[in-house]
Coordinates of C-alpha atoms in Angstrom, one line a residue:
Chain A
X1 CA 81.9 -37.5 -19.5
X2 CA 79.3 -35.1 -19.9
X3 CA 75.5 -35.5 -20.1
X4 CA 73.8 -33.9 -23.4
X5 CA 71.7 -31.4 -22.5
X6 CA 68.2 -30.8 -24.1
X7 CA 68.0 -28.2 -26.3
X8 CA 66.7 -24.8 -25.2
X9 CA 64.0 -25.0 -27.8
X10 CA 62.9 -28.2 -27.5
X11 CA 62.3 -27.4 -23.8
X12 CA 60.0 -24.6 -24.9
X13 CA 58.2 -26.6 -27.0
X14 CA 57.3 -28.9 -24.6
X15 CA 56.5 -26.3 -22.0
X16 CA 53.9 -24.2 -25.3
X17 CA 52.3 -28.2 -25.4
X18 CA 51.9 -28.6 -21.7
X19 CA 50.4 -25.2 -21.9
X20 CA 47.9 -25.8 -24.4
X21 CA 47.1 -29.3 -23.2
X22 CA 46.5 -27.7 -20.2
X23 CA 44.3 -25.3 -21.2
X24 CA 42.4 -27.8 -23.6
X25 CA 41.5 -29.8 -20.3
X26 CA 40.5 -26.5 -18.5
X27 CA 37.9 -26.2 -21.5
X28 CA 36.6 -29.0 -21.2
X29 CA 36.2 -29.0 -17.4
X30 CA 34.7 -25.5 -17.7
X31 CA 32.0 -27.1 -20.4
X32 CA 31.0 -30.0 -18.6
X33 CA 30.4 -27.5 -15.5
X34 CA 28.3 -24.9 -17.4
X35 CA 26.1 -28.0 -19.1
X36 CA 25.7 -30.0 -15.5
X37 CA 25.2 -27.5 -13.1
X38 CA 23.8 -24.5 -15.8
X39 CA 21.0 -23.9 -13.5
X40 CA 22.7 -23.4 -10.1
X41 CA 25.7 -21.2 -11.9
X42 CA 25.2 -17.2 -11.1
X43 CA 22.8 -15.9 -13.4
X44 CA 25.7 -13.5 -15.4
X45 CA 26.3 -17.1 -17.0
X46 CA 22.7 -17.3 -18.4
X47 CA 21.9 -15.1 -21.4
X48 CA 18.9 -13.3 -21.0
X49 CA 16.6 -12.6 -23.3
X50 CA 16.1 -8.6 -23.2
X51 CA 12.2 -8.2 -22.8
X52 CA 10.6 -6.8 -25.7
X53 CA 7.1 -5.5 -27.1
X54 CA 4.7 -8.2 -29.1
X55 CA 4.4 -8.0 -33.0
X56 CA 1.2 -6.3 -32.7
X57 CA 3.3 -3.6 -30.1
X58 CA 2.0 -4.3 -26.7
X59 CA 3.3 -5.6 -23.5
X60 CA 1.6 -6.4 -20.5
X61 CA 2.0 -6.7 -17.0
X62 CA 0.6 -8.6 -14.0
X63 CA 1.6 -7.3 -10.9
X64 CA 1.1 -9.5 -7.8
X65 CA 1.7 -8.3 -4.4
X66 CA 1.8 -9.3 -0.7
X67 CA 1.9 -12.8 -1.2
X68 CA 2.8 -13.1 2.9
X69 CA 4.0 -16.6 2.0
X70 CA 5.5 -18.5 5.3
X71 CA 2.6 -16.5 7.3
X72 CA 1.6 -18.5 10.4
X73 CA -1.8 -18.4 11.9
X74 CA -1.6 -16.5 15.7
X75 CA -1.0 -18.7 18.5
X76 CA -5.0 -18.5 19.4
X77 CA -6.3 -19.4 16.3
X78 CA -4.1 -22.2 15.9
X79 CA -5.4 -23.5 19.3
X80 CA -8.8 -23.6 18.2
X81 CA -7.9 -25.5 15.6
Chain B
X1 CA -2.0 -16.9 -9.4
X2 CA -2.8 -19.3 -11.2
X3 CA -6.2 -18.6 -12.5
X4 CA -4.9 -14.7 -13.0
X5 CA -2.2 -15.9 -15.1
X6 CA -4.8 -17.9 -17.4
X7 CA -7.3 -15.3 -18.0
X8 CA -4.3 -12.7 -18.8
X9 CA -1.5 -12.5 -21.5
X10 CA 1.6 -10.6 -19.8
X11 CA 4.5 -10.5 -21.2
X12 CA 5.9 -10.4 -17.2
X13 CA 5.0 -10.8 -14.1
X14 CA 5.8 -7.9 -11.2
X15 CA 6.3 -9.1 -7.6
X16 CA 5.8 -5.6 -6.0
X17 CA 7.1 -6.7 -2.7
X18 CA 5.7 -8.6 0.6
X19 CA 6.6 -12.0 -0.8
X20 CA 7.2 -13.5 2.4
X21 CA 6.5 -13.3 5.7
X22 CA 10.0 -13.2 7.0
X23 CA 9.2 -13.1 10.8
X24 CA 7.5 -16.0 10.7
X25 CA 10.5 -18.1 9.0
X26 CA 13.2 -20.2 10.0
X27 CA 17.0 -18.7 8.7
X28 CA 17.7 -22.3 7.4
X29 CA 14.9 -22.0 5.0
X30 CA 13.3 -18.4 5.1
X31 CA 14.3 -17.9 1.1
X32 CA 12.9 -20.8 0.2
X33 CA 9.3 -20.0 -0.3
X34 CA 10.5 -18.3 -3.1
X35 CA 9.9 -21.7 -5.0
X36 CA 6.5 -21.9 -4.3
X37 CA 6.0 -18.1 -5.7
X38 CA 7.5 -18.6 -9.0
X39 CA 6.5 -22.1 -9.9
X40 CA 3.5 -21.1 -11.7
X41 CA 5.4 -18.6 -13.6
X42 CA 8.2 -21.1 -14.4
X43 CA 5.1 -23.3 -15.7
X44 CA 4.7 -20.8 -18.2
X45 CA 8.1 -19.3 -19.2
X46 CA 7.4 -16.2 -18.1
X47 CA 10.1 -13.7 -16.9
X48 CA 10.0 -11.4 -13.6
X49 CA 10.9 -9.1 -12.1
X50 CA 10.2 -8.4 -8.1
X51 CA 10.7 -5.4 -5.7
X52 CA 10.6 -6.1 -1.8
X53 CA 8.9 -4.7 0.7
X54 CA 9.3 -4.3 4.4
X55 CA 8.6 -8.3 5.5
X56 CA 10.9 -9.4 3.2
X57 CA 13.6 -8.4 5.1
X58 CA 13.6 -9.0 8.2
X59 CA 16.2 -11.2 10.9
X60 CA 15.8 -14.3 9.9
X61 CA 15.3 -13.4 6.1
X62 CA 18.3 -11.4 3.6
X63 CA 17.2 -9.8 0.8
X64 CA 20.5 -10.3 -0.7
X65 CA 20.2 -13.9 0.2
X66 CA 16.7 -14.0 -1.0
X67 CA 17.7 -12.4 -4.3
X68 CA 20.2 -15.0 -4.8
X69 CA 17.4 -17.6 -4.7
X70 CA 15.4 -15.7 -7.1
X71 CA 18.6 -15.8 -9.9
X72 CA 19.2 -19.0 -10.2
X73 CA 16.6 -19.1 -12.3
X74 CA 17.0 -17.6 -15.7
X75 CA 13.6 -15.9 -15.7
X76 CA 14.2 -13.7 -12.9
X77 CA 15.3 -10.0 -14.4
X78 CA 15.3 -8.9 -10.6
X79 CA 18.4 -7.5 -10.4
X80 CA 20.5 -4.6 -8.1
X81 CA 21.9 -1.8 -9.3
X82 CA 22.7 0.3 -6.7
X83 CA 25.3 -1.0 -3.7
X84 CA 26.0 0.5 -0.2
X85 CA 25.1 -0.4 3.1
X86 CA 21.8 -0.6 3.9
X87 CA 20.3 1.0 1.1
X88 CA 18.3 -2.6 -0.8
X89 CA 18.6 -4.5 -2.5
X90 CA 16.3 -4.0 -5.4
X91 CA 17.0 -0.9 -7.3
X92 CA 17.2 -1.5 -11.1
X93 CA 15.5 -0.8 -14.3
X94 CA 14.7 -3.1 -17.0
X95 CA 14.5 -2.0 -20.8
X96 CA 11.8 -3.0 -22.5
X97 CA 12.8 -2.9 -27.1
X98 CA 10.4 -3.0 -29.8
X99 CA 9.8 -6.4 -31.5
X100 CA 11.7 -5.3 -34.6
X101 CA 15.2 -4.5 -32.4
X102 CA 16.7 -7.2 -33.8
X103 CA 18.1 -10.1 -31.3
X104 CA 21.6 -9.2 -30.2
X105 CA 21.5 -5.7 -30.8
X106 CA 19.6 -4.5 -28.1
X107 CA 22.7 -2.0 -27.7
X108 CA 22.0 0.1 -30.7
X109 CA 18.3 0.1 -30.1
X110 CA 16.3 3.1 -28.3
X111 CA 14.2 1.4 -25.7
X112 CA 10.4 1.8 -26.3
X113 CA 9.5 2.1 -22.3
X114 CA 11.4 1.8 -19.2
X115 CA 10.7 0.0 -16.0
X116 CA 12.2 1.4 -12.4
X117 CA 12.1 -0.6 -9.3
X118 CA 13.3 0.6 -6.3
X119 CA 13.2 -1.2 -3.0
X120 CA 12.2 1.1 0.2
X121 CA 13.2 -1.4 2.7
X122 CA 11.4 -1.4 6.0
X123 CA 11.1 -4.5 7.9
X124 CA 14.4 -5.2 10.2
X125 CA 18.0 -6.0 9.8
X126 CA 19.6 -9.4 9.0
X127 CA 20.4 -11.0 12.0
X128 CA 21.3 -8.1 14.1
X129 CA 20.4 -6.6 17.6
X130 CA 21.0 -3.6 19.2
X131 CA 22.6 -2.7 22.6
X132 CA 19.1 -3.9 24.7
X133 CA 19.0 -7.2 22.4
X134 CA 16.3 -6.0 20.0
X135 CA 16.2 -6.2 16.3
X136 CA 17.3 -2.8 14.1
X137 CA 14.8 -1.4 12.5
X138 CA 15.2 -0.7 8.9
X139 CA 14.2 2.9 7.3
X140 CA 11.2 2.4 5.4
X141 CA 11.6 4.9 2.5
X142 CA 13.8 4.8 -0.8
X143 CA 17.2 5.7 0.4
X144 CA 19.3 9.1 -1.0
X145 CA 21.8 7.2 -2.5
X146 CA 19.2 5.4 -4.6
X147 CA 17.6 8.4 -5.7
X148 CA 21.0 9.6 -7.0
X149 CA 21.2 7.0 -8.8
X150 CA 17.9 6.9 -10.1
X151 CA 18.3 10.9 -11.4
X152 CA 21.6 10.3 -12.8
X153 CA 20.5 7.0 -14.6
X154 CA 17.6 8.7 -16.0
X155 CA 19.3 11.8 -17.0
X156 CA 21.8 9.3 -18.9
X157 CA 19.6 7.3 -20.7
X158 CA 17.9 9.8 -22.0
X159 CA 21.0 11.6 -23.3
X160 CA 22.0 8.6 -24.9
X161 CA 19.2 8.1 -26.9
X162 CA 18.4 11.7 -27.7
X163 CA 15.0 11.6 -26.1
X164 CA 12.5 10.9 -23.3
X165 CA 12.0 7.2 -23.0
X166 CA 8.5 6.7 -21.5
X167 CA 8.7 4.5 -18.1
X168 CA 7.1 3.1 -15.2
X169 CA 8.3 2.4 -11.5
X170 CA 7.3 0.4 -9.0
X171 CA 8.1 0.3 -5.5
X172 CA 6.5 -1.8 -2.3
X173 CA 5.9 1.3 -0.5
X174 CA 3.4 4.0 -1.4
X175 CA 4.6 7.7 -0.9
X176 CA 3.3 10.8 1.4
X177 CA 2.1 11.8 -1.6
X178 CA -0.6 9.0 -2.1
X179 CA -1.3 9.6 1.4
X180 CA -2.4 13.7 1.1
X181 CA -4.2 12.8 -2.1
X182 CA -6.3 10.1 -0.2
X183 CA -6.8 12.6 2.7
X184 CA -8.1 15.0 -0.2
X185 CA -10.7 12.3 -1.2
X186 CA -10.6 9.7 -3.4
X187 CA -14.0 10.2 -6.0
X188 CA -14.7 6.6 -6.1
X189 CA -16.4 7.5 -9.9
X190 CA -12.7 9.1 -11.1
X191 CA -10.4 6.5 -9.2
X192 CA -11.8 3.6 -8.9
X193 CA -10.9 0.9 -6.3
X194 CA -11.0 -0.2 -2.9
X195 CA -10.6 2.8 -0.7
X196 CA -10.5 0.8 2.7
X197 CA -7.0 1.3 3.7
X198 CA -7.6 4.9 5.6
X199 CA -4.9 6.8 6.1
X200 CA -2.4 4.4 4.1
X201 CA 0.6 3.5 5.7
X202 CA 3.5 5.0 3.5
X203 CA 7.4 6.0 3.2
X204 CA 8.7 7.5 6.3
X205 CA 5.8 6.6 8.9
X206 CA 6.9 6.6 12.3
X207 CA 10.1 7.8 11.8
X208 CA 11.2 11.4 12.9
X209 CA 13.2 13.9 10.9
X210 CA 16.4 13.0 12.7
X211 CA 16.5 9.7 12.1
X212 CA 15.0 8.4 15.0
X213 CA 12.0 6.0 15.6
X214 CA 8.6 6.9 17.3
X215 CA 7.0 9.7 15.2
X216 CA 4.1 9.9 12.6
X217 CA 6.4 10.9 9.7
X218 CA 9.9 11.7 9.0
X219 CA 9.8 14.0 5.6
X220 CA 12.8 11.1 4.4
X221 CA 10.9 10.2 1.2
X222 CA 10.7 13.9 -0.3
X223 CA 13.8 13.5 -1.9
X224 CA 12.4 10.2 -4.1
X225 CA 8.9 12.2 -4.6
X226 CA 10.2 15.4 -6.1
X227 CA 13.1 12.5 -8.0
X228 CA 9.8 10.9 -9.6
X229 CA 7.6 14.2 -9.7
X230 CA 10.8 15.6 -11.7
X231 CA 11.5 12.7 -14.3
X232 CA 10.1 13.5 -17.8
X233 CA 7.5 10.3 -19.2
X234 CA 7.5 8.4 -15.9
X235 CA 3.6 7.7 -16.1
X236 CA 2.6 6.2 -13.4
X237 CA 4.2 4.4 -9.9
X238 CA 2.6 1.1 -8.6
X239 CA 2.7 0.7 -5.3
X240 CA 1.3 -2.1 -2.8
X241 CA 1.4 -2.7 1.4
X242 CA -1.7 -0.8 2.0
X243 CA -4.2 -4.2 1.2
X244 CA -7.3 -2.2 1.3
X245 CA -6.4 0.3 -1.3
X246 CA -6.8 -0.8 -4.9
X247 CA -7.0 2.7 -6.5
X248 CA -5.1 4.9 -9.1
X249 CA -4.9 9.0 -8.9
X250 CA -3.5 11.3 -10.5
X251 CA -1.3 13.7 -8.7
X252 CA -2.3 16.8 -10.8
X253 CA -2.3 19.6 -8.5
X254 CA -0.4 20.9 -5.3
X255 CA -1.6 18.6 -2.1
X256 CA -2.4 20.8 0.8
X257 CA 0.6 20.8 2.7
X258 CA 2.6 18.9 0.2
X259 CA 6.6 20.3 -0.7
X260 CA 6.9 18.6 -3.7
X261 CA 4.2 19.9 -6.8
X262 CA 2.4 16.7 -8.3
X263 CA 3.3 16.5 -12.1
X264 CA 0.5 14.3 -13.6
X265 CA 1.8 11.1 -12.4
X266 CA -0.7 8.3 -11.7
X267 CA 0.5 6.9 -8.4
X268 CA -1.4 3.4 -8.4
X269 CA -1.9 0.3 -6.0
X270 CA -2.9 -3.3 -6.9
X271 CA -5.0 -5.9 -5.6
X272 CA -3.4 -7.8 -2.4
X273 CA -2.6 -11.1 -4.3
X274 CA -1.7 -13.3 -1.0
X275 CA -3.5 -15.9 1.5
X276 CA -1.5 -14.5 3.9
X277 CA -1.6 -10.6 5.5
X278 CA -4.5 -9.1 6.4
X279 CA -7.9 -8.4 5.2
X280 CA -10.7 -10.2 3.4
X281 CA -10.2 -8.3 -0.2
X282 CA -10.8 -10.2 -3.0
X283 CA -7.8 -11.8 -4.0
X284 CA -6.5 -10.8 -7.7
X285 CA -3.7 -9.0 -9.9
X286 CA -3.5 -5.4 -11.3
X287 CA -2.6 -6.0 -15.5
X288 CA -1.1 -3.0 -17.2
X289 CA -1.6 -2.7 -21.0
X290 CA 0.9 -0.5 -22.4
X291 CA 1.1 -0.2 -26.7
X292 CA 3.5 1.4 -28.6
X293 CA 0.8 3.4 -30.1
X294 CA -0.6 4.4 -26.6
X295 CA 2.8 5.8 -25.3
X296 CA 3.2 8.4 -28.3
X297 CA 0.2 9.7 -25.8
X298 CA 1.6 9.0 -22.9
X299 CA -1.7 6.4 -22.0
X300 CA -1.6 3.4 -20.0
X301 CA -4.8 1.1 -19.8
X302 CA -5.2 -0.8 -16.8
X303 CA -7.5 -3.0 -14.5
X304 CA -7.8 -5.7 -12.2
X305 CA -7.8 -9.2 -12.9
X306 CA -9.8 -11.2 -9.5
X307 CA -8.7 -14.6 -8.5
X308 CA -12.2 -15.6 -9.3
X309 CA -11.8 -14.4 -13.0
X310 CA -13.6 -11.3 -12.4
X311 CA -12.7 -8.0 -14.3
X312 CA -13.1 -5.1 -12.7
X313 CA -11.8 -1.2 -12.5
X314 CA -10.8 -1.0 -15.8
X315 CA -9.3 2.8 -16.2
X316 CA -7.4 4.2 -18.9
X317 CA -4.7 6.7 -17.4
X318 CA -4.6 9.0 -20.3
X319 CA -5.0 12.5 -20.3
X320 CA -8.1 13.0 -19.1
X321 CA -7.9 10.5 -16.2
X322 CA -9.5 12.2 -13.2
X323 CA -12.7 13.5 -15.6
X324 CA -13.2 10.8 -17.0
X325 CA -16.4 9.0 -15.1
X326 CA -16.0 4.9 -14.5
X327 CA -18.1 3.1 -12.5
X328 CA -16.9 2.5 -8.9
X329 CA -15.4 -0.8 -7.5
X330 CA -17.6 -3.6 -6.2
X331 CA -14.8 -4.3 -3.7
X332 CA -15.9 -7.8 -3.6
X333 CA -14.3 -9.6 -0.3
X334 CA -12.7 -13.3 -0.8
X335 CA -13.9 -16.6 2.0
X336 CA -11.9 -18.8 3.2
X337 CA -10.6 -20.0 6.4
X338 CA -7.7 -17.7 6.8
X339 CA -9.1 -14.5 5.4
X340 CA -10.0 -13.0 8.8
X341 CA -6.4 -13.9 10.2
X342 CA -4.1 -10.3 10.6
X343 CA -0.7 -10.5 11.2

């Protein structure tokens, strides 16, 4: 007594299903990441708007600098305090 | 910031470097000031674009780790271009398109100006020590590399597009150059703005030619002047670090003693923006109004925008900046109690 064996093609078949089930729920994942956690991903997953001129053909810039933020006052100052 | 932001309309915001204080921070934390810095600007949608400057990096503070802080928000177009060991972080330039480059296409378009940032370093090394347990010291001038980079990028672009794209640069640290055209005199009635600042500290100070630490200046930031003295439409180069110097020149002639021939460039600085770092300057913003119209003559109108709404030292770098007669700067000095604290 022998046992039937499946097929060659049938076993591909199932293996090009697994495949694209597989990669269906990979999608899926990869979505759900992006639209949960969008804002913590590296920034090459954001599309950025390229900066352009106005309508009327300016642009403008404000340039801050030396904020010093995190500065702490000198040890005798803050003993005065 | 604030207040600036209100009384202006920029289409971004420039962080020219000294965001934070890095020696004074914790490593678990030291990026995270960064939050404070661009909520106003996340308020308003606005996009920017930062340099840093010698106390942003420093041993308990990264710039790489303090540009990844700055990215995860969309808005941030700080970026690096340039990669090697020690050489910054932020070196990049950002196009700028007309409005009619239509969405998507921005590939096929000819950019209508050009912004460089380059990142001179300075401050100390992450978390290292040398042999006696102290921390390295960082050179303070626009590395080589960088200004390979810089030439070659430039030279590129405009071979691609078959022309000169006009530009601007900014970079935390002023040049020697700034420094011999303050020590030839700054006419308060041709460049106006705070002149305080005397000499200004700039690129290469206290470092020798060979590398070493302990002398007045090092020559290492020739090879970036004669890169931005040599680049055809760079207009004008914003610097900051010096707080008591608010002024823009024009670097039209050969400085006494200088190697590298000025070219017409306006080197500029802006107003010191923070409550922290020294001085008791007003606190405020330099805008910069660049049209379409104005670049087909190479113009740039500027000013600066006080924290207390004031508007004062409006110039127009055009052709005839450095004739032209303005009246001089009022220099007005802010209160508070921090503003006599230096750090």
């Amino acid at each position: 007594m022998y046992k039937e064996q499946t097929p060659a093609w049938i076993d591909q078949k199932r293996d090009r299903c697994r495949s694209v089930e597989m990669f269906a729920i990979l999608l899926a994942l990869c979505s759900l990441a992006y639209f949960t956690f969008g804002n913590v991903l590296p920034q090459r997953w954001v599309q950025q708007e390229p900066l352009r001129f106005t309508e009327d053909g300016s642009f403008q810039i404000a340039i801050f600098e030396d904020f010093h933020f995190g500065e702490s006052m000198p040890f005798l100052l803050a003993t005065q305090i | 910031m604030d207040r600036v932001l209100d009384a202006e309309a920029a289409q971004l915001v420039v962080l020219n470097g000294d965001i934070i204080t890095g020696e004074n921070t914790h490593l678990e934390n030291s990026t995270h000031y960064m939050d404070q810095v661009v909520a106003p600007l996340l308020a308003r949608n606005l996009p920017w674009a930062s340099t840093y400057g010698n106390h942003d990096g420093q041993y308990n503070l990264s710039g790489l780790n303090l540009l990844a802080r700055e990215r995860q928000w969309p808005n941030a177009r700080t970026t690096q271009m340039v990669f090697g060991e020690r050489i910054g972080h932020t070196n990049y330039y950002l196009p700028v398109y007309s409005s009619d480059c239509a969405s998507g296409r921005e590939s096929s378009c000819t950019p209508g100006l050009l912004l460089w940032f380059f990142d001179a370093r300075g401050g100390f090394d992450f978390q290292q020590h040398d042999e006696s347990g102290e921390p390295v010291a960082r050179p303070n001038w626009v590395d080589s590399a960088v200004v390979d980079w810089f030439n070659n990028t430039s030279s590129s672009l405009s071979e691609r597009h078959g022309k000169t794209i006009p530009s601007l640069a900014f970079v935390h640290h002023p040049t020697h150059t700034s420094q011999e055209l303050q020590a030839e005199g700054i006419d308060p009635n041709k460049y106006p703005g705070i002149d305080d600042d005397w000499p200004i500290a700039a690129q290469a100070d206290g470092w020798c030619e060979d590398g070493s630490e302990g002398c007045s200046y090092g020559g290492q930031d020739e090879p970036f002047m004669s890169a931005l003295a040599s680049t055809a439409g760079l207009l004008a180069v914003f610097s900051a670090h010096d707080h008591g110097v608010s002024w823009c020149t024009k670097s039209h002639s050969h400085p006494e003693g200088m190697p590298i021939k000025g070219n017409g460039i306006n080197l500029c600085f802006g107003q010191h923006t923070g409550y922290g770092g020294y001085g008791t300057w007003a606190r405020g913003s330099r805008q910069v109004l660049i049209t379409e119209e104005m670049l087909e003559h190479a113009e740039v109108d500027t000013w600066i925008r006080l924290e207390s709404g004031e508007f004062i030292d409006s110039v127009s770098l055009n052709s005839t900046y450095g004739e032209d007669r303005y009246p001089a700067s009022p220099n007005p000095h802010s209160t508070g109690p921090d503003d006599e604290y230096y750090d």
